Short mmCIF file of C-alpha atoms and ligand atoms in Angstrom, two decimals:
data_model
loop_
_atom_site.label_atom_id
_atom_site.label_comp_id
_atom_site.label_asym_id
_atom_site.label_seq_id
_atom_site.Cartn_x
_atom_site.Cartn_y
_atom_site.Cartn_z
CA UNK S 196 102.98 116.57 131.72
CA UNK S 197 99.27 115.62 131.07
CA UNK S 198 98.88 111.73 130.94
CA UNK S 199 97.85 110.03 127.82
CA UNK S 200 98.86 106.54 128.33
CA UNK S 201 98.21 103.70 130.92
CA UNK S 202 100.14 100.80 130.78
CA UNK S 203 99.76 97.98 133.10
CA UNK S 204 102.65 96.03 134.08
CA UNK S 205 103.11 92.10 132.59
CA UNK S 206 102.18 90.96 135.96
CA UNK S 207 98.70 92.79 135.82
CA UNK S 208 97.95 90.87 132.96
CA UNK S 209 94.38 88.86 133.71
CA UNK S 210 94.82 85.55 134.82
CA UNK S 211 91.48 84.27 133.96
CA UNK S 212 88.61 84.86 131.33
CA UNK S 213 85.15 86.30 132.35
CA UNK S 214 82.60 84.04 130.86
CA UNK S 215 79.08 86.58 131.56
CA UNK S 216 77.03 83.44 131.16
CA UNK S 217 77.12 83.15 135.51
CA UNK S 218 75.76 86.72 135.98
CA UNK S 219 72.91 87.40 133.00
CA UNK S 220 69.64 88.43 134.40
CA UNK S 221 68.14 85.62 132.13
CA UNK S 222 69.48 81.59 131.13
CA UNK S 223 70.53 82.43 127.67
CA UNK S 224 68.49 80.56 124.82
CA UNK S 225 70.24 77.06 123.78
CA UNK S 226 71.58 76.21 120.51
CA UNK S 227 68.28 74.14 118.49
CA UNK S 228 68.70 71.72 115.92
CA UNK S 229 66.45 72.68 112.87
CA UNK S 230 63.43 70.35 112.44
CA UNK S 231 64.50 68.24 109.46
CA UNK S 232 67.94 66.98 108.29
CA UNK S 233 71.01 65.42 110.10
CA UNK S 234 72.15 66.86 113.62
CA UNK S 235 73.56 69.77 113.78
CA UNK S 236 74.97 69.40 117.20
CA UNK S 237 76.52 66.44 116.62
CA UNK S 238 78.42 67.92 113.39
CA UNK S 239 79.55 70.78 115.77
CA UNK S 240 81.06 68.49 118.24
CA UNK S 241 83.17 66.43 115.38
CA UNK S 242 84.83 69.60 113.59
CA UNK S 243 85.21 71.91 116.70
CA UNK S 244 87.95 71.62 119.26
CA UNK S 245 86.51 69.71 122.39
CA UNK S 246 87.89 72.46 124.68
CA UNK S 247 85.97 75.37 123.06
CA UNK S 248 83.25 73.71 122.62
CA UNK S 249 83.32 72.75 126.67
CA UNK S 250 83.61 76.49 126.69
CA UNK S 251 80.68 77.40 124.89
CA UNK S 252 78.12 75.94 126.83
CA UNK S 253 80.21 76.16 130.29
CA UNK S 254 78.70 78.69 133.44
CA UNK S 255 81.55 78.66 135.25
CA UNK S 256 82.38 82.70 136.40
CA UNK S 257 85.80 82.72 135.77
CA UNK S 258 88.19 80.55 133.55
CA UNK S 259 91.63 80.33 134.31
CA UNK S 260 93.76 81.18 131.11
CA UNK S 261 96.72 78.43 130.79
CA UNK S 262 99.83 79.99 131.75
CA UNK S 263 101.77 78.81 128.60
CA UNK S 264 98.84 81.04 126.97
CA UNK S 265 99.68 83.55 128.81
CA UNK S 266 102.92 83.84 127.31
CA UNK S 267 101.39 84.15 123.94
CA UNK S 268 99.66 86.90 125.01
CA UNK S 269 102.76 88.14 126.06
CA UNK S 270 104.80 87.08 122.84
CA UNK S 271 101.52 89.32 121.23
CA UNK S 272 102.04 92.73 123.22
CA UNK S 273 99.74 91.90 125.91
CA UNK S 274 98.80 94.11 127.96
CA UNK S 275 98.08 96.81 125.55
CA UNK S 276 97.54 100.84 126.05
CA UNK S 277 94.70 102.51 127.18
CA UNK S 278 94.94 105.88 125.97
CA UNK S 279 93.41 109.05 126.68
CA UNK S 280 93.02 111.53 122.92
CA UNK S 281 93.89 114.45 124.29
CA UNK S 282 94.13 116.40 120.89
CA UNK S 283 91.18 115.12 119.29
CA UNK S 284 89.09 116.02 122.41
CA UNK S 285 90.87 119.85 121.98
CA UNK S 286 90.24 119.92 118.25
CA UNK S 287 86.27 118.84 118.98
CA UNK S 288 86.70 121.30 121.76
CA UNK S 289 84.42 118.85 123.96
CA UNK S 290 84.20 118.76 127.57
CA UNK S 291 83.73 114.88 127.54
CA UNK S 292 87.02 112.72 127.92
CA UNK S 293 87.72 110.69 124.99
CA UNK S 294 89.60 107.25 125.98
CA UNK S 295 90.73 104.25 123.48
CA UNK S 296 92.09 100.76 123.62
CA UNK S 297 94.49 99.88 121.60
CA UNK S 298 93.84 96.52 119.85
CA UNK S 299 95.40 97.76 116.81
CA UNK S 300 98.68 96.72 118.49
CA UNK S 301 98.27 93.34 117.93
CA UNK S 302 101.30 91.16 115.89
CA UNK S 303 98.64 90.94 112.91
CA UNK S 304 96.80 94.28 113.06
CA UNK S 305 93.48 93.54 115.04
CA UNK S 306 91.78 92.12 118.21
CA UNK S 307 91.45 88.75 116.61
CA UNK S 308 94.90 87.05 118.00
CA UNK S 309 93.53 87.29 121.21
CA UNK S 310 90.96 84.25 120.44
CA UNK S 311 93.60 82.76 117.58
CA UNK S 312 96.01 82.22 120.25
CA UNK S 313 93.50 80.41 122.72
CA UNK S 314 91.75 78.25 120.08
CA UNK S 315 95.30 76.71 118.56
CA UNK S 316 96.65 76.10 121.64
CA UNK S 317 93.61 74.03 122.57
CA UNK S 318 93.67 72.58 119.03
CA UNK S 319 97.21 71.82 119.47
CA UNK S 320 96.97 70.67 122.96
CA UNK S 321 94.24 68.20 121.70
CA UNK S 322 96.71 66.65 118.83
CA UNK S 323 94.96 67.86 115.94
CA UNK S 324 97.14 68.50 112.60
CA UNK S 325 95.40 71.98 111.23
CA UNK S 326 92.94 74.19 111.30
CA UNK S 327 90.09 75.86 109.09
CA UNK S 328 87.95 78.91 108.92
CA UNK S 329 86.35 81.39 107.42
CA UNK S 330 87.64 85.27 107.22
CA UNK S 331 85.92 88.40 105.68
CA UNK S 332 88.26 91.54 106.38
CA UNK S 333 90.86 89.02 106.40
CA UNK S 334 91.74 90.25 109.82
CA UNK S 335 90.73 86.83 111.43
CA UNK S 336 92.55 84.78 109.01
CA UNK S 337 95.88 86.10 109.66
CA UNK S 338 95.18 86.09 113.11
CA UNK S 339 94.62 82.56 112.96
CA UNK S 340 97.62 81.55 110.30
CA UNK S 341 99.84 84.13 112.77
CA UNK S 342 98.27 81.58 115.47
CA UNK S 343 98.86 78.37 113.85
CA UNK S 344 102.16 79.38 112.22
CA UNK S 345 103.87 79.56 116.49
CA UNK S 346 101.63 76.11 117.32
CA UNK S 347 103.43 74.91 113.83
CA UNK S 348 99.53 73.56 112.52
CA UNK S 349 98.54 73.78 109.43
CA UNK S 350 95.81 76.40 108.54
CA UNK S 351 93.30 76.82 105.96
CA UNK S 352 91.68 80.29 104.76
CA UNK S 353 87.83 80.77 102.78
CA UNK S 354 88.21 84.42 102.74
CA UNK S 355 84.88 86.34 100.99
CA UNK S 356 85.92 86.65 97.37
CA UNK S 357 85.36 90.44 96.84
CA UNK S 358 87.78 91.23 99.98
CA UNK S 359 90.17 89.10 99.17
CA UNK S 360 90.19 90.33 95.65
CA UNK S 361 91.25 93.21 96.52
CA UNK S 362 93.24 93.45 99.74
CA UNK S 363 96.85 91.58 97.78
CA UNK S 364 99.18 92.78 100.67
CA UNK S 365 96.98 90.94 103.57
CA UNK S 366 96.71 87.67 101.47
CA UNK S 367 100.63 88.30 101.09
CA UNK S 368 101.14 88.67 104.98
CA UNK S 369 98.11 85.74 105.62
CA UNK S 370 100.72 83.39 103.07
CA UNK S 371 103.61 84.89 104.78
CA UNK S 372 102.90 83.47 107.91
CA UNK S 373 102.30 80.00 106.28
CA UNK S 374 98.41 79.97 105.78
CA UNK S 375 96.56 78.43 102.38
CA UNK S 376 94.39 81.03 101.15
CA UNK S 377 91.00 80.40 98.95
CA UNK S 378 88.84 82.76 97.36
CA UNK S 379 85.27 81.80 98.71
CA UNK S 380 82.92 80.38 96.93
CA UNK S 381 85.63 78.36 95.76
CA UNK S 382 85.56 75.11 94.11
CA UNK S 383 87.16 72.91 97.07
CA UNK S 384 83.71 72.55 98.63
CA UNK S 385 80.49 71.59 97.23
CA UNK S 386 78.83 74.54 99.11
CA UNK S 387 81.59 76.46 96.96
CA UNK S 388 80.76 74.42 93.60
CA UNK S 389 77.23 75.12 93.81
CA UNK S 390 76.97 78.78 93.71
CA UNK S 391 79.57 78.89 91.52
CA UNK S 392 77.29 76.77 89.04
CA UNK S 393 74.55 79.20 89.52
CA UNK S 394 76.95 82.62 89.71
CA UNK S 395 80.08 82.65 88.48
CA UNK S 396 81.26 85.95 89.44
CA UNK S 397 80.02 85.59 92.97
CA UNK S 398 81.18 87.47 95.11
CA UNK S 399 80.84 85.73 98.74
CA UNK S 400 79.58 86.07 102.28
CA UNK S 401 80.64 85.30 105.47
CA UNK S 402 77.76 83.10 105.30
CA UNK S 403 79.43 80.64 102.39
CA UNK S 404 82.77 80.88 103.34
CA UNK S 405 81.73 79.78 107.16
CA UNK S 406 79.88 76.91 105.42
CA UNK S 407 82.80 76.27 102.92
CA UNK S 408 85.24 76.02 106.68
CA UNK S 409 82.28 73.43 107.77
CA UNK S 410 82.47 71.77 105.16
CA UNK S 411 86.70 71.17 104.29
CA UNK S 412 86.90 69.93 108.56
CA UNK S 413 84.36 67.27 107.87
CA UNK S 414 86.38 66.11 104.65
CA UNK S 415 89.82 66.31 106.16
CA UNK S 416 90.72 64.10 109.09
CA UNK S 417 92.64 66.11 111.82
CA UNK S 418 90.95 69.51 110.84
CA UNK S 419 89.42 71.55 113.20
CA UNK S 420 86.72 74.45 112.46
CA UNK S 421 87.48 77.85 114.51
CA UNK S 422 85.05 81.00 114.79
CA UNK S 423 86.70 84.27 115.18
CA UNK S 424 83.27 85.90 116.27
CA UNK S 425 79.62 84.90 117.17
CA UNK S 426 80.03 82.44 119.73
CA UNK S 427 80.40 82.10 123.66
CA UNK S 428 83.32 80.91 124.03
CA UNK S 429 84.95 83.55 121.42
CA UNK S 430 83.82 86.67 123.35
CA UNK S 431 84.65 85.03 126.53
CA UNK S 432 88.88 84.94 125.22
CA UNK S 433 88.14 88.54 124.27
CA UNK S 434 87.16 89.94 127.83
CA UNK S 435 91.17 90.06 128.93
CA UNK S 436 90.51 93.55 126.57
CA UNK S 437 88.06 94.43 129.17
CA UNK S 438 89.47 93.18 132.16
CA UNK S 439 92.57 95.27 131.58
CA UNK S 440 90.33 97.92 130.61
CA UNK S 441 88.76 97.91 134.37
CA UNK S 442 92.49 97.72 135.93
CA UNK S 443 92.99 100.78 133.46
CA UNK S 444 90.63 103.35 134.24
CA UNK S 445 91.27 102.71 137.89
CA UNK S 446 94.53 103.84 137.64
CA UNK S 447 93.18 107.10 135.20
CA UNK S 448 90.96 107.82 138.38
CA UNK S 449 87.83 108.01 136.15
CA UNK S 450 85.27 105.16 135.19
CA UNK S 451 83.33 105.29 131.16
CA UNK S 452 79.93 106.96 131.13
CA UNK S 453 79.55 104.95 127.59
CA UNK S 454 81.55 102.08 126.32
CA UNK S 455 81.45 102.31 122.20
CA UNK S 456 82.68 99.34 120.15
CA UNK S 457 82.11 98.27 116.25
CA UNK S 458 80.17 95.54 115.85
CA UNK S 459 80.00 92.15 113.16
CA UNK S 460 79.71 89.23 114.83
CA UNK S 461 80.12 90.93 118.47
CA UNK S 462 83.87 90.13 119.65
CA UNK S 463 85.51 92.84 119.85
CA UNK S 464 82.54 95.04 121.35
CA UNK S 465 81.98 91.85 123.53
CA UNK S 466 85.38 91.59 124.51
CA UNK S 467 85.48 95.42 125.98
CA UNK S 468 82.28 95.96 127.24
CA UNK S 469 81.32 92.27 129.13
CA UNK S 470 82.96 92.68 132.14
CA UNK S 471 81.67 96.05 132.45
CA UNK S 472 78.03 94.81 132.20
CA UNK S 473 78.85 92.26 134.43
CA UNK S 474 79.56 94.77 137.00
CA UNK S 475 76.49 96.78 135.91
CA UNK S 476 74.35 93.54 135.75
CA UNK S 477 75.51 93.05 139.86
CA UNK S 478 74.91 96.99 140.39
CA UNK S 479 78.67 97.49 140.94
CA UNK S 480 78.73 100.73 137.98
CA UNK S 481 76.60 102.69 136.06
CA UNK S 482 77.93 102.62 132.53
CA UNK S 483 75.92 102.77 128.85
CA UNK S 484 77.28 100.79 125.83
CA UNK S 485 76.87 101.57 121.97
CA UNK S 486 77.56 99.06 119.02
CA UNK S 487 78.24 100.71 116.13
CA UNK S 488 77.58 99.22 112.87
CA UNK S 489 77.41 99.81 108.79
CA UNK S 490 73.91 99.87 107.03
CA UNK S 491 74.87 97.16 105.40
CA UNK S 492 74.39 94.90 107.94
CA UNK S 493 72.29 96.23 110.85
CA UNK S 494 72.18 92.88 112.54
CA UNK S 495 71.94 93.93 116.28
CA UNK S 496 70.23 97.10 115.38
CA UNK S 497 67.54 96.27 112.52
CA UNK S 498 67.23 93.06 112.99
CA UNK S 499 65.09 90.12 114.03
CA UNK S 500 65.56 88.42 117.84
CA UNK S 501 64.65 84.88 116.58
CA UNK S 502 66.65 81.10 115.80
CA UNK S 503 68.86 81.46 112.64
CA UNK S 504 71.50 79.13 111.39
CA UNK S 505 74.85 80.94 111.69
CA UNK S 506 76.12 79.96 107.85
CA UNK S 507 74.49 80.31 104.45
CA UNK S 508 74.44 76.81 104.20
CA UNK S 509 72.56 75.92 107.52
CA UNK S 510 74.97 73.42 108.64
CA UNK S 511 75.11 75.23 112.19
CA UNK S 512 72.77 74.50 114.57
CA UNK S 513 70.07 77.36 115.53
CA UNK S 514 71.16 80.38 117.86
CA UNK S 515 68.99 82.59 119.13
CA UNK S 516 70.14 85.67 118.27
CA UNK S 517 69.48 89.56 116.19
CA UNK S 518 69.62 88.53 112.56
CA UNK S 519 68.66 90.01 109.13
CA UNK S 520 68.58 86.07 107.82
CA UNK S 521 71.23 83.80 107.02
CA UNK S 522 70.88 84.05 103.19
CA UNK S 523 70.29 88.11 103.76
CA UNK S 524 72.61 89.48 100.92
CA UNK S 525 74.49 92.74 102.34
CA UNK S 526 76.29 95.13 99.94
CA UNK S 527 79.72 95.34 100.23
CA UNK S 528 81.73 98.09 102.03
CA UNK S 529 85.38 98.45 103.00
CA UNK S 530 85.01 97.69 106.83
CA UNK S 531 83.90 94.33 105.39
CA UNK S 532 84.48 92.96 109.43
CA UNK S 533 80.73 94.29 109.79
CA UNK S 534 79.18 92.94 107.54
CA UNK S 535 77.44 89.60 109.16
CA UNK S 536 74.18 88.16 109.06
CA UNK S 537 73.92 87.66 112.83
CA UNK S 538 74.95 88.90 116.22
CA UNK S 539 76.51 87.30 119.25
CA UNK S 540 73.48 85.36 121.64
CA UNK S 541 74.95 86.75 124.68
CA UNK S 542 75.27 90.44 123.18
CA UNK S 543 71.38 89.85 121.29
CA UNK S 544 70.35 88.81 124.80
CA UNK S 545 71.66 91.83 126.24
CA UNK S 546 70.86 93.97 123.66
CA UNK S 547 66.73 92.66 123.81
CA UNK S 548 66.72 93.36 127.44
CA UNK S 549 67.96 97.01 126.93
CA UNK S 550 71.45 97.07 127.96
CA UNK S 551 73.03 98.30 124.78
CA UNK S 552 72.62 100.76 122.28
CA UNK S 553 73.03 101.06 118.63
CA UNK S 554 73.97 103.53 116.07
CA UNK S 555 74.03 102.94 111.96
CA UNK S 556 76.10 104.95 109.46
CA UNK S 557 75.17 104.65 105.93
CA UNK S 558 76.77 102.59 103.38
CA UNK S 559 78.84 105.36 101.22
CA UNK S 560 81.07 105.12 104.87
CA UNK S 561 82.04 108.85 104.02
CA UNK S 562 81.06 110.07 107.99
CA UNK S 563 82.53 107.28 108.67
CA UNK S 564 86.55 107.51 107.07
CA UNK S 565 86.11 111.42 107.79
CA UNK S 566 86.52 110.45 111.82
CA UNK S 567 89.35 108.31 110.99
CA UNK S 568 90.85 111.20 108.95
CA UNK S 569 90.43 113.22 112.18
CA UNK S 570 91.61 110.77 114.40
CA UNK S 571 94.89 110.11 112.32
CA UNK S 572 95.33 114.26 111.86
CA UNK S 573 94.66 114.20 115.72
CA UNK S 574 96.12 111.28 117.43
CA UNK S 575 98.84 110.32 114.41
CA UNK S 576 97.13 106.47 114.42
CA UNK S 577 95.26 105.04 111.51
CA UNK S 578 92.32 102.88 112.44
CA UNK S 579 91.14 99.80 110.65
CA UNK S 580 88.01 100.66 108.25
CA UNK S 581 85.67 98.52 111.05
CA UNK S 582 87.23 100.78 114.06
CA UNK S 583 86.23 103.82 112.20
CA UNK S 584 82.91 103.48 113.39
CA UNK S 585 83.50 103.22 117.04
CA UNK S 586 85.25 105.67 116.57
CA UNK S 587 82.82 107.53 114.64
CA UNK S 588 80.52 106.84 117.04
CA UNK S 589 82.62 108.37 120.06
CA UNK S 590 82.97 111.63 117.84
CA UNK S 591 78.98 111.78 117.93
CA UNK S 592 78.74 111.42 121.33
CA UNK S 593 81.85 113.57 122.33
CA UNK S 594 80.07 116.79 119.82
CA UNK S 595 76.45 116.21 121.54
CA UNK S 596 78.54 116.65 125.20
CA UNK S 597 79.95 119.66 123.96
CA UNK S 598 76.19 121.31 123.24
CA UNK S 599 75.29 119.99 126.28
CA UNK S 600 78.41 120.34 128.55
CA UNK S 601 78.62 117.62 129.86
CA UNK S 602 81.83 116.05 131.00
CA UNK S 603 81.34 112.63 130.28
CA UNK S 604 84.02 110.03 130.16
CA UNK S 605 83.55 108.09 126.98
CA UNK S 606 85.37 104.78 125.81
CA UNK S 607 86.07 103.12 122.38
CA UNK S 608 87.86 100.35 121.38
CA UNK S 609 90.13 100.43 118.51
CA UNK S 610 89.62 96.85 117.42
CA UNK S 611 92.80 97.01 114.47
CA UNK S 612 94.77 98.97 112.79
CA UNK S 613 94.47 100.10 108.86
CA UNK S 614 97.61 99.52 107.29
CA UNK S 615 96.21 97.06 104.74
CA UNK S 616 93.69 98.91 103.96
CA UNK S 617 94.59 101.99 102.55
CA UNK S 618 93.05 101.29 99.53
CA UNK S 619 89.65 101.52 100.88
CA UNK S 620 90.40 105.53 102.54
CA UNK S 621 91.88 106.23 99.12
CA UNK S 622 88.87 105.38 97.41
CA UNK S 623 86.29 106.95 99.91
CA UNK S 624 87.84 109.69 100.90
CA UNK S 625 88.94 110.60 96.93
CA UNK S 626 92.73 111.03 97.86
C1 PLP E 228 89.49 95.25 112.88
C2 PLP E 228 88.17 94.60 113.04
N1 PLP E 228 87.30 95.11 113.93
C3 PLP E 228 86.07 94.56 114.11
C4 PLP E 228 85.67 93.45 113.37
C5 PLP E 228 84.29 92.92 113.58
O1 PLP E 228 84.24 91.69 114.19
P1 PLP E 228 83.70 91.52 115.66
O2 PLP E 228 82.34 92.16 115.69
O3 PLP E 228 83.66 90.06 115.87
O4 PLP E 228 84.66 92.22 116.55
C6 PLP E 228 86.54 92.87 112.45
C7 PLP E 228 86.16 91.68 111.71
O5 PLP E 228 86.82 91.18 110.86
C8 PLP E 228 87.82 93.47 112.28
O6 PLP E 228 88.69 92.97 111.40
#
């Protein structure tokens, strides 16, 4: 029987985190405090959890992942599948191999638990009583009620107004698993009060509901502020997706030509492709690596390498990173995980000294949900709107081998899966 599937064994599972900070070919640019108003830093290191934040600026190679964590992971489905598509490379009839990773087996539908679960068990390790964040495809928010629901915290949701208008059955499974859900700009913050004043029918950004998360840690005592993308110490809990990834294709007897992932904020393309440029960085592999990302918000693609604040509000210090502007407004689209001002530091770094690739799709998303229709006609598996474009991408790739034939191995991460978001096919794809 042709193989399909690798599974790794519970035992195989990694036992520590790789943190790329020890191996980039450059330091990576600090975190700046803008030139006027209160410190930024200082903020940071009230509403964060102390661990993370240790985390974020730590260069230490390896990080050893507690072993009661480790059992969360396991709890979670950890390790997960790598999977060759057999019948979606027959029905492209391409000579390249097609591989995915399936993050869409997660408890809550997406990549995301694997930071949830790290950040409350520091939070709750630390004695806090809840946490707060922000969430735009929703997919991070019930990762991190899902999280905060088995630490028994409290947690509190400013999901982007226009998403969580219309994805009911997520807000149902974010309340389901205990977490307090606000439409953002909402009128708990003044961040949220202020637009409001000036547009009522707003419909949100990542941007204000980050700043609206800043903003309800600093009012309530025992609140702590998580990031489900963006930041060091996030993409650094993602990399046990890569570093099962590695064990993976060792076993398949084949290594990735290209490694294709989505990208928003830069976790889950982080969290697959880091190690792998580690080992490039050190000269260990030859591999390529492709974000791909929505016209809507071309962060690491179109935009500028320069300091930005991370929220609308510019309560976060400055990171160095590819943005279109904190304020930029970006239209809305279904794989609403993509649509972010900025890009990860470590991935803009990376990306300015030519080790990754991009490739936009337009905002319509029609190419787009046409590859996941494939894919699920192929494969049987429906991918979240934001996976569609890896896997898009892949498809792109996997037709130019077959003009070329070449047999390249090529690798994409399925970052969730699109249950809850049928809505958004139906509408697209005119079913
Ligand atoms: C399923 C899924 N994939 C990808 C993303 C994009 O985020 P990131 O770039 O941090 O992986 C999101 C964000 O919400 C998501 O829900």
């Amino acid at each position: 029987m042709e193989k399909t599937k690798i599974q790794l064994p519970i035992d195989e599972m990694p036992t520590k985190w790789y943190n790329i900070i020890a191996d980039l070919p450059e330091p990576l640019p600090t975190p700046k405090e803008p030139d006027t108003g209160p410190s930024r830093l200082e903020f940071l290191s009230k509403v964060m959890i102390k661990k993370c934040l240790e985390q974020e600026s730590s260069d230490q190679r390896w990080v050893a992942i507690p072993e009661e964590l480790r059992e969360l992971y396991v709890q979670a489905g950890r390790p997960r599948p790598l999977r060759r598509a057999r019948r979606l490379e027959k029905f492209l009839k391409t000579p390249a191999h097609l591989y995915w990773k399936r993050e869409d087996l997660s408890p809550t539908g997406s990549h995301k638990v694997n930071t949830a679960l790290a950040q409350l068990f520091y939070a709750s390790e630390e004695g806090k009583e809840g946490v707060c964040t922000e969430t735009g495809a929703g997919q991070w928010g019930t990762a991190l009620s899902y999280a905060s629901c088995l630490m028994n915290l409290k947690c509190v949701v400013f999901w982007v107004r226009n998403v969580h208008d219309w994805k009911v059955d997520r807000r149902t499974l974010m309340k389901m698993y205990g977490g307090e859900v606000h439409a953002s700009p909402s009128d708990m913050t003044e961040v949220g009060k202020e637009i409001l004043k000036e547009t009522p029918a707003h419909p949100g950004s990542l941007g204000i509901a980050i700043s609206e998360g800043l903003e309800y840690a600093e009012k309530h005592e025992g609140c702590v502020y998580c990031l489900g993308s963006v930041l060091n110490h996030v993409l650094m809990h993602q990399t046990v997706i890569g570093l099962e990834s590695i064990k993976q294709f060792n076993i398949s007897g084949e290594q990735p030509d290209l490694m294709i992932g989505c990208f928003g904020g830069g976790s889950n393309f982080g969290g697959f492709t880091l190690p792998f440029i580690g080992e490039v960085l050190k000269g260990k592999r030859k591999c390529e690596f492709l974000a791909a990302q929505s016209l809507s918000a071309p962060n690491i693609s179109r935009g500028k390498y320069r300091y930005d604040f991370a929220d609308h509000a510019g309560k976060t210090p400055l990171l160095k990173m590819y943005t279109l502007g904190h304020k930029a407004e970006m239209p809305p689209i279904f794989g609403d995980g993509l649509r972010y001002s900025g890009a990860a530091p470590i991935l803009s770094l990376l990306r300015n000294l030519g080790y990754i690739r991009t490739k936009t799709y337009p905002i319509n998303e029609k190419v787009v949900f046409e590859a996941a229709r494939v894919f699920l006609q192929t494969e049987g598996f429906l991918p979240a709107p934001e996976s569609s474009y890896a896997l898009r991408a892949m498809i792109d790739e996997a037709l130019k081998c077959k003009e070329t034939g070449e047999e390249k191995v090529l690798a994409c991460n399925l970052s969730g899966h699109g249950f809850l978001d049928i809505f958004g096919y139906k509408k697209v794809l005119d079913l």
